[in-house]
mmCIF file of C-alpha atoms and ligand atoms in Angstrom:
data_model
loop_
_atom_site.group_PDB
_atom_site.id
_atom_site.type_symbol
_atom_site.label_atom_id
_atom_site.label_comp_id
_atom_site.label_asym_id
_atom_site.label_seq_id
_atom_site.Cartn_x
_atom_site.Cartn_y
_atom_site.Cartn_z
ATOM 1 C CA UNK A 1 -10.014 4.176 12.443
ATOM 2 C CA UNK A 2 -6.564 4.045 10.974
ATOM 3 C CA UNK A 3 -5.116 1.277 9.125
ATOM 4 C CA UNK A 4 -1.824 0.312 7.145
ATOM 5 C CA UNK A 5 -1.229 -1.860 4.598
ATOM 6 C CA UNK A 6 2.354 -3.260 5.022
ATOM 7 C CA UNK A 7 4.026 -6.190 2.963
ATOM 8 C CA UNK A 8 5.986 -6.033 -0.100
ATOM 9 C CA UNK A 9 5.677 -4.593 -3.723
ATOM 10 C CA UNK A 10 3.438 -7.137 -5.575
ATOM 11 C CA UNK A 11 1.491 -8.029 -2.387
ATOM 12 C CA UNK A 12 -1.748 -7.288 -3.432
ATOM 13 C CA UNK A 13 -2.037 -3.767 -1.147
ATOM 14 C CA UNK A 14 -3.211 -1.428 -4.192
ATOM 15 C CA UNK A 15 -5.784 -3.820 -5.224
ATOM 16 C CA UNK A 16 -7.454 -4.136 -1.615
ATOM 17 C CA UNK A 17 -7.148 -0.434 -0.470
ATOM 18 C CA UNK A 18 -8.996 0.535 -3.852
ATOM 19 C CA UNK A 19 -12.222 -1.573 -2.767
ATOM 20 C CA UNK A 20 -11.931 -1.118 1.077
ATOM 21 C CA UNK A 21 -11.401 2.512 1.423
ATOM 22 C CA UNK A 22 -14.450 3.001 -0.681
ATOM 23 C CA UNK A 23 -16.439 0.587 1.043
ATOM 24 C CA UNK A 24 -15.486 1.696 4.282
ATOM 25 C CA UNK A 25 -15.642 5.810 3.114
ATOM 26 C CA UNK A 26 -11.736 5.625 4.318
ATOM 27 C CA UNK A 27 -8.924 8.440 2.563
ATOM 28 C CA UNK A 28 -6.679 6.414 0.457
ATOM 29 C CA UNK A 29 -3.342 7.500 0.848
ATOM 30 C CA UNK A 30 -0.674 5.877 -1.579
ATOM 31 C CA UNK A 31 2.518 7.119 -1.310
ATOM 32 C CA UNK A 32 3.554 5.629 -4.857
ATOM 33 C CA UNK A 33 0.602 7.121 -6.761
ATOM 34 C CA UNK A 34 1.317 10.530 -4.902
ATOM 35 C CA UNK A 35 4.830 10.349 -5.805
ATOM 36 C CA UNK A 36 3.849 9.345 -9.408
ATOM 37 C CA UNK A 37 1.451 12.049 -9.660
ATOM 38 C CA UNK A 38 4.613 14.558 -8.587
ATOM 39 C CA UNK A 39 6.618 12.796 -11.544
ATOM 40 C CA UNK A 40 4.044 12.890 -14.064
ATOM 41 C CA UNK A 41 2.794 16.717 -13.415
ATOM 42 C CA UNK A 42 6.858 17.443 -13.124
ATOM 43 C CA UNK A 43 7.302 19.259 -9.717
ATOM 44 C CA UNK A 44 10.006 19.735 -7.503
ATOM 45 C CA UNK A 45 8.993 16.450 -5.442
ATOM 46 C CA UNK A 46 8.548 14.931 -8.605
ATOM 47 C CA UNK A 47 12.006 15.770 -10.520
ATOM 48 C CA UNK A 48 14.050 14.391 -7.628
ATOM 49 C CA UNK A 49 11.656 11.394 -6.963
ATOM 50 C CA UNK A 50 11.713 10.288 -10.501
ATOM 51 C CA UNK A 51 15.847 9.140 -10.137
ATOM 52 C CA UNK A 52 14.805 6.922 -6.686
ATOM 53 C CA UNK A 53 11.992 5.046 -8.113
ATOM 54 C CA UNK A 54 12.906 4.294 -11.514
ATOM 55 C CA UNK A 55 15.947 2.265 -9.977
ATOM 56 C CA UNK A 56 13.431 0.529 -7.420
ATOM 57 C CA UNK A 57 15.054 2.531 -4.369
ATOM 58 C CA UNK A 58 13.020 4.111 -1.526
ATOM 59 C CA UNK A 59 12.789 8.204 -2.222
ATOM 60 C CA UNK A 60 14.313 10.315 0.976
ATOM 61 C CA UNK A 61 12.215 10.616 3.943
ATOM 62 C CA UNK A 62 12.035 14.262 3.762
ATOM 63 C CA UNK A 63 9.889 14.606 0.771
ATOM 64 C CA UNK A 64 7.636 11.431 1.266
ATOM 65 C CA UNK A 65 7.048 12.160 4.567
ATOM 66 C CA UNK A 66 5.903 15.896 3.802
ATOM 67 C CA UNK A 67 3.985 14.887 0.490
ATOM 68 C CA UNK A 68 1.877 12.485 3.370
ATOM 69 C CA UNK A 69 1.401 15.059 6.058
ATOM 70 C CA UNK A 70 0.257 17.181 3.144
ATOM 71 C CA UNK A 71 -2.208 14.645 2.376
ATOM 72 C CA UNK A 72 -3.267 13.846 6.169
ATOM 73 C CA UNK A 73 -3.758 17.518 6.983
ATOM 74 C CA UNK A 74 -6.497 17.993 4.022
ATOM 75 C CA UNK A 75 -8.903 14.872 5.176
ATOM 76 C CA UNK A 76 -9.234 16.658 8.171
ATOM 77 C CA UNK A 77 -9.766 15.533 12.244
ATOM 78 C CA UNK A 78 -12.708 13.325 11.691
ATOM 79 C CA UNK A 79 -11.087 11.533 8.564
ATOM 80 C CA UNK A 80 -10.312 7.966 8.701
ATOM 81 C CA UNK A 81 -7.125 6.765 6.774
ATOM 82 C CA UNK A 82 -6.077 3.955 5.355
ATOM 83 C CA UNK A 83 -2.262 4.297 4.542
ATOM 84 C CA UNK A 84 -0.663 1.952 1.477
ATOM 85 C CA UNK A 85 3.011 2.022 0.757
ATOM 86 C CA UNK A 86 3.972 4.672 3.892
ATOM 87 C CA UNK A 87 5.749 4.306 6.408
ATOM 88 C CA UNK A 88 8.044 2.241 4.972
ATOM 89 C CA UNK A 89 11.200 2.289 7.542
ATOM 90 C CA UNK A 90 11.419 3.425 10.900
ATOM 91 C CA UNK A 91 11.898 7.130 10.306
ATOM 92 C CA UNK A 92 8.636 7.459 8.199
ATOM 93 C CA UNK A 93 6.485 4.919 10.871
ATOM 94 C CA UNK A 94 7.723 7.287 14.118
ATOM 95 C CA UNK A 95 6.967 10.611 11.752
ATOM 96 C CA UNK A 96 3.363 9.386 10.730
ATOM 97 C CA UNK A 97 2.734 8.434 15.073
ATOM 98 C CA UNK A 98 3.591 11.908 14.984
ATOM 99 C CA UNK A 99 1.479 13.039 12.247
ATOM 100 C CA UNK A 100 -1.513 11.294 13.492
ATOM 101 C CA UNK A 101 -1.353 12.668 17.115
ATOM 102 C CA UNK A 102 -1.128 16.162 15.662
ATOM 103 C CA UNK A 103 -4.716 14.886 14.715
ATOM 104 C CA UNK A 104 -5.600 13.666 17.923
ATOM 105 C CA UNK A 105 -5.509 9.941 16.231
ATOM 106 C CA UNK A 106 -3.053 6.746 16.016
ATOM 107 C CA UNK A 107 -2.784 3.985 14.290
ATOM 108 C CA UNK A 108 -5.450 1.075 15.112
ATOM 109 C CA UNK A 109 -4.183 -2.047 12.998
ATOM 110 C CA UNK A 110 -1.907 -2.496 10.507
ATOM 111 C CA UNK A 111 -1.667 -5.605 7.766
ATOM 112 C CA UNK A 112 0.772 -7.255 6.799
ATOM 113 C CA UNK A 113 0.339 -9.000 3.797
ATOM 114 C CA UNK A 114 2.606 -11.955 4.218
ATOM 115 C CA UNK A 115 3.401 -13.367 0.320
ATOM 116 C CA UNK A 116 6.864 -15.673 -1.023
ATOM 117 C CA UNK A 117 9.003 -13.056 -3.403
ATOM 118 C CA UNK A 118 8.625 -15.730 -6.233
ATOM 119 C CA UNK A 119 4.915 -14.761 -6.123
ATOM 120 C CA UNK A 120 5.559 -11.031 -5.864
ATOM 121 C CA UNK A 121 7.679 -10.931 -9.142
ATOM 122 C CA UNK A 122 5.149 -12.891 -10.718
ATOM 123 C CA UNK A 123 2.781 -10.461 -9.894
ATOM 124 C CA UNK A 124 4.033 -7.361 -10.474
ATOM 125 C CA UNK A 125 5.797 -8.950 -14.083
ATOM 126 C CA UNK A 126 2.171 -9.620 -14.980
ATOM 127 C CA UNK A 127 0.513 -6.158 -13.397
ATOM 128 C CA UNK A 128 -1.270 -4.495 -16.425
ATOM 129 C CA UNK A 129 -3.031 -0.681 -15.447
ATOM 130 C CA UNK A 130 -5.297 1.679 -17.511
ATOM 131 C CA UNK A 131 -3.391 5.086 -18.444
ATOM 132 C CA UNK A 132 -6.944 6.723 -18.041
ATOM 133 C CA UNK A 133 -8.858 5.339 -14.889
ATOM 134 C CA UNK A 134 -5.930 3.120 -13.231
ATOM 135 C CA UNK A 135 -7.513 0.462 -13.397
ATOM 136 C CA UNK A 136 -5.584 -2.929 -11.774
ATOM 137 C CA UNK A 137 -5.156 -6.067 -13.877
ATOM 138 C CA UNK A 138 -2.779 -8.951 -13.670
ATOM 139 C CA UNK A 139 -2.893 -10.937 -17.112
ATOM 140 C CA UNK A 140 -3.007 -14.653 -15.865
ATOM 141 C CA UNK A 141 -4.970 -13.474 -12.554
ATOM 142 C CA UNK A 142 -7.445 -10.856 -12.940
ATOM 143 C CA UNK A 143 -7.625 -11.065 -16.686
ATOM 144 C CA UNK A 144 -9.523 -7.869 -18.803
ATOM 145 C CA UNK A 145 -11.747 -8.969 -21.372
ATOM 146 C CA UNK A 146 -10.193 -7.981 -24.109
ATOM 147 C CA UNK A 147 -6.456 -8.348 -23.947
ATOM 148 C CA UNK A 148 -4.943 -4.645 -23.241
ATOM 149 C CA UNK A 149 -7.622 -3.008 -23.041
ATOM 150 C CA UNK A 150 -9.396 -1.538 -20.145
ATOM 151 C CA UNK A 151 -12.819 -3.359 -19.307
ATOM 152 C CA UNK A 152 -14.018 0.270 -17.093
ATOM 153 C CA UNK A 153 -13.436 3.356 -19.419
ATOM 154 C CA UNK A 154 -12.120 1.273 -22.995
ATOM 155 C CA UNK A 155 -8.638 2.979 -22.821
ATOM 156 C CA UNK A 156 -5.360 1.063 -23.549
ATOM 157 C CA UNK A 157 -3.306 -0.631 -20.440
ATOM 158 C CA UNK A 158 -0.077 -0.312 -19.989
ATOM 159 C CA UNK A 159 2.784 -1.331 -17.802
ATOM 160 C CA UNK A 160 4.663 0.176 -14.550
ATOM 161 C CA UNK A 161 8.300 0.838 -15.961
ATOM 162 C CA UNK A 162 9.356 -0.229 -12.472
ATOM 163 C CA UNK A 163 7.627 -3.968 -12.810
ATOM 164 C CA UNK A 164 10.698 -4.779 -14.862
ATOM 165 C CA UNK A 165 12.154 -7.894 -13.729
ATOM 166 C CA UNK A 166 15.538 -6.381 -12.534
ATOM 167 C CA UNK A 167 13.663 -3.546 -11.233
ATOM 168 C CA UNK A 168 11.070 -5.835 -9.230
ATOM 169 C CA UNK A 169 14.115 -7.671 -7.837
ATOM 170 C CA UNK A 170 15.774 -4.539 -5.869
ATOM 171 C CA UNK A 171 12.488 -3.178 -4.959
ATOM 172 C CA UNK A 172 12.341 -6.671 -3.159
ATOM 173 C CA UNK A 173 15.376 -6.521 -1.883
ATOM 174 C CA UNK A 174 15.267 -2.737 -0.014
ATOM 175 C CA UNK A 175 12.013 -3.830 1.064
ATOM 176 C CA UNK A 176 13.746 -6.831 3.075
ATOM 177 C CA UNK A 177 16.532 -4.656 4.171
ATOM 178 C CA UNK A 178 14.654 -1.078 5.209
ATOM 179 C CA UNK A 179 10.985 -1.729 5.343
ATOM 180 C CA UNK A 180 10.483 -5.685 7.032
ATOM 181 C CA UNK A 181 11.625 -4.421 10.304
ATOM 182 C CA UNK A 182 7.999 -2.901 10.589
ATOM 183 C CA UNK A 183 6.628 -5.722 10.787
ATOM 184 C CA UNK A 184 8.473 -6.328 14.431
ATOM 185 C CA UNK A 185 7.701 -2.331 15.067
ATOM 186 C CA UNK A 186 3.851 -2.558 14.679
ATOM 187 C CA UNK A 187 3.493 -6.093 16.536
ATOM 188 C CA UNK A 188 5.013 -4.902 20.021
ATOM 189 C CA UNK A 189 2.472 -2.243 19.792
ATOM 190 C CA UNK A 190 -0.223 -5.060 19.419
ATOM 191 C CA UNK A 191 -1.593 -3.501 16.366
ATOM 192 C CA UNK A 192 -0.233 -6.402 13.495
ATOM 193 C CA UNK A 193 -2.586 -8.586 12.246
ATOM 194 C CA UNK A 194 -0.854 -10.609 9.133
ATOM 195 C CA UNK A 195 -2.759 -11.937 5.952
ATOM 196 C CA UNK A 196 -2.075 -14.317 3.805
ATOM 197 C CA UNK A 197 -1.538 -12.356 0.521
ATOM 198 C CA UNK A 198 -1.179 -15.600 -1.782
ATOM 199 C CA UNK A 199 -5.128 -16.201 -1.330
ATOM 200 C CA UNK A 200 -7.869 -15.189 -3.879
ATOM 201 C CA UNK A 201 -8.481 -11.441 -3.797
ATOM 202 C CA UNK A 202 -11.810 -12.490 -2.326
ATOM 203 C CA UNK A 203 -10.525 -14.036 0.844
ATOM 204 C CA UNK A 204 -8.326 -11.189 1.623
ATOM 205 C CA UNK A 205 -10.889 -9.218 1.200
ATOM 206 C CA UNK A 206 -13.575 -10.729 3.575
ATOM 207 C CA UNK A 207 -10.701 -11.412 6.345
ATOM 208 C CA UNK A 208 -9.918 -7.726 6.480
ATOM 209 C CA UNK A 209 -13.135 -6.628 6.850
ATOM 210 C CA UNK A 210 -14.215 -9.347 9.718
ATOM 211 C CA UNK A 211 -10.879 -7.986 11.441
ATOM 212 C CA UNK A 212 -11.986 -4.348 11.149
ATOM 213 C CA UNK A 213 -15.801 -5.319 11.691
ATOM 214 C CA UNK A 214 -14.126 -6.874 15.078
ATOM 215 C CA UNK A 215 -14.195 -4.151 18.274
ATOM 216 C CA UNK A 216 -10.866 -3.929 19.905
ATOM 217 C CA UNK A 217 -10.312 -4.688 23.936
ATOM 218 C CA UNK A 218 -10.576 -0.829 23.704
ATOM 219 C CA UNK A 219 -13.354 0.075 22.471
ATOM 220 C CA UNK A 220 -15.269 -3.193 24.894
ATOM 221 C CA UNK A 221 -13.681 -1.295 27.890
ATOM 222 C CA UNK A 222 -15.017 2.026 26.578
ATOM 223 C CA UNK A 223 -18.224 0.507 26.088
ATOM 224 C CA UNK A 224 -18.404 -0.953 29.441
HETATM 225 P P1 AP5 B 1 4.407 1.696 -4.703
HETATM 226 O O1 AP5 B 1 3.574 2.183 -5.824
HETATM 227 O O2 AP5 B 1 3.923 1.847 -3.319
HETATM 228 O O3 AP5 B 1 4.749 0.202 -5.039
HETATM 229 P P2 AP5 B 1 4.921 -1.066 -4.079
HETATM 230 O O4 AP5 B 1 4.815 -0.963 -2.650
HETATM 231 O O5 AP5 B 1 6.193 -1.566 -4.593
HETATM 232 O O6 AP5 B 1 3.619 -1.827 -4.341
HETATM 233 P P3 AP5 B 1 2.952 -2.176 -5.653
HETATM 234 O O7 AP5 B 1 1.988 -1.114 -6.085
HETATM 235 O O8 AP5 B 1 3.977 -2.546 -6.714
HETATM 236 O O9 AP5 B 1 2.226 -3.532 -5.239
HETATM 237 P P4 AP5 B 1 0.875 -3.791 -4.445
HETATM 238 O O10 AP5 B 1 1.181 -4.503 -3.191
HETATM 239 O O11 AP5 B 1 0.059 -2.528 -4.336
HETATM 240 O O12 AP5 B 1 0.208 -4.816 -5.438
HETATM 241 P P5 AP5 B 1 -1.066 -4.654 -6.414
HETATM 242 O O13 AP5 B 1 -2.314 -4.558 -5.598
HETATM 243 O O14 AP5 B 1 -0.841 -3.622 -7.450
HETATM 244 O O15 AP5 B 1 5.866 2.385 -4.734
HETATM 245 C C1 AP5 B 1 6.558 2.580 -5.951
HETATM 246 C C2 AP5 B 1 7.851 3.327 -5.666
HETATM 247 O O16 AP5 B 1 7.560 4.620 -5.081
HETATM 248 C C3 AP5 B 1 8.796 2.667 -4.660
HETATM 249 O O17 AP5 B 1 9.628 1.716 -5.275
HETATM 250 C C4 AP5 B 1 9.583 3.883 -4.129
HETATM 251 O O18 AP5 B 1 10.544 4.295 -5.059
HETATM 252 C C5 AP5 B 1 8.503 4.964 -4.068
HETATM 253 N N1 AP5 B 1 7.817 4.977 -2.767
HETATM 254 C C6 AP5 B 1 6.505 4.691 -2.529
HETATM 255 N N2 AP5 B 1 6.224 4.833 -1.220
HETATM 256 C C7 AP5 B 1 7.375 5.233 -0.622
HETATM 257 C C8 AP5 B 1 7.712 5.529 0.720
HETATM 258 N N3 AP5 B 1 6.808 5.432 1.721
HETATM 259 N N4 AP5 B 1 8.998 5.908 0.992
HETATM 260 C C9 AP5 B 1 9.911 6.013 0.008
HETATM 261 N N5 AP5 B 1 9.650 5.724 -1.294
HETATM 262 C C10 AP5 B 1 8.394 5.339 -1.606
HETATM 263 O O19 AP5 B 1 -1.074 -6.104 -7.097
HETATM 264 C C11 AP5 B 1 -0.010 -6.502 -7.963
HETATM 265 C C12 AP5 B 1 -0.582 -7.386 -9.095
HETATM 266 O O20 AP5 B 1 -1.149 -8.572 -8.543
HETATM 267 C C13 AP5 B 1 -1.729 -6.737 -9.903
HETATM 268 O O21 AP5 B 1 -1.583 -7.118 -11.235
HETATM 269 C C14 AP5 B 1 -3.008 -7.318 -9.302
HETATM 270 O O22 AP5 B 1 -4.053 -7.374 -10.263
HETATM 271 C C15 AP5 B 1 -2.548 -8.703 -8.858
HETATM 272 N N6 AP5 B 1 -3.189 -9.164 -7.635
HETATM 273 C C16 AP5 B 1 -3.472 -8.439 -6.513
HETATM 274 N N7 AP5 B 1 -4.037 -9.222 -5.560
HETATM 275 C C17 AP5 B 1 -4.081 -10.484 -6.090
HETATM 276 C C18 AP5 B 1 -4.532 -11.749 -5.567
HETATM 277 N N8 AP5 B 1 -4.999 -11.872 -4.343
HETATM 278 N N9 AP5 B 1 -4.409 -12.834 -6.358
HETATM 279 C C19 AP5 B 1 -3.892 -12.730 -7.628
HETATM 280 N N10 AP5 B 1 -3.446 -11.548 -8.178
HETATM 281 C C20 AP5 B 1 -3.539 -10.449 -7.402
#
């Protein structure tokens, strides 16, 4: 099964995929912590990504798309992914059909985690993450023990230098302009199932695995 998580920065996608795909034995595939990985080991992909995010823009088709199909090709035909951040306009959503019938796959349901922007800036303004084992906090909402410090491995937290305010603001705004038109995309192909991001962690979590614990009218035919 393939899955996407759609909705905007701040809506709580990281901090799902992290417990479902393990849960589920799923291949994680973030597009932001592959690009970050390219800026922080400094190559190629990285160099010219680095300009894109740190102003909050989306980073060219060309190299996000290849840096996923990268990805895709080494979890193999029997893999199961579930896809956080990508696609994120029309281009990269028609590129990763593509991708995934070159696998003899598709996508089976996407989420779209449905949140105001007031609570996305809040969230990501608040977003505190361990430099060793990435670790997700948020310091009024999922609170470490001991203020900036991380409660798994004991390292120091630190903060995204694109949660700045200004920065949060325009990654809000390209995501209404290039990447909420998915949302229309994946629900004429009957696929979108929309969550309601502003719930406790908890919730969202139960109420995405009930909807992939739920066979589709598919799979009841096939089983018929
Ligand atoms: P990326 O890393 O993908 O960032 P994003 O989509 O902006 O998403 P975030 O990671 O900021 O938010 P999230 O929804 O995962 O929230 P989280 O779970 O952390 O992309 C970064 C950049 O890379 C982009 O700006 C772009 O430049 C580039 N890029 C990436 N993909 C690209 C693509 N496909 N094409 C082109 N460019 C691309 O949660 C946020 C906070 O809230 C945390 O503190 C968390 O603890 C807390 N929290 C989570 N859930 C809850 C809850 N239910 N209740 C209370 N608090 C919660």
């Amino acid at each position: 099964m393939n899955v996407v998580f759609l909705g905007p920065p701040g809506a709580g996608k990281g901090t799902q995929a992290e417990t479902i795909s393990k849960k589920r034995n799923m291949e994680h595939v973030s597009t932001g912590d592959l690009l970050r990985e390219a800026v922080q080991g400094g190559t190629a992909t990285g160099m010219k990504a680095k300009k894109y995010m740190e102003k909050g823009l989306l980073v060219p088709d060309e190299l996000v798309v290849d840096i996923v199909a990268d990805r895709m090709s080494k979890g193999g035909h029997d893999s199961s992914f579930l896809l956080d951040g990508f696609p994120r306009n029309l281009a990269q959503a028609k590129a990763l059909d593509q991708t995934l019938k070159g696998l003899g796959n598709k996508v089976d349901v996407v989420f779209y985690f449905a949140i105001s922007e007031d609570m996305a800036v809040k969230r990501l303004t608040g977003r505190w993450l361990c430099s060793s084992c990435g670790a997700n906090y948020h310091e009024l909402y999922m609170p470490p023990e001991k203020a900036g410090i991380c409660d798994k491995c004991g390292k120091p937290l630190g903060q995204r230098p694109d949660d700045k305010v200004e920065t949060v603001k325009k990654r809000l705004k390209v995501y209404r302009e290039q990447t909420a038109g998915l949302i229309d995309y994946y629900e004429r192909k009957g696929v979108l199932k929309t969550i309601d991001a502003e719930q406790r962690a908890e919730l969202i979590h139960e109420s995405i695995c009930k909807t992939l614990d739920t066979p589709s009218k598919e799979e009841i035919y096939d089983r018929v």
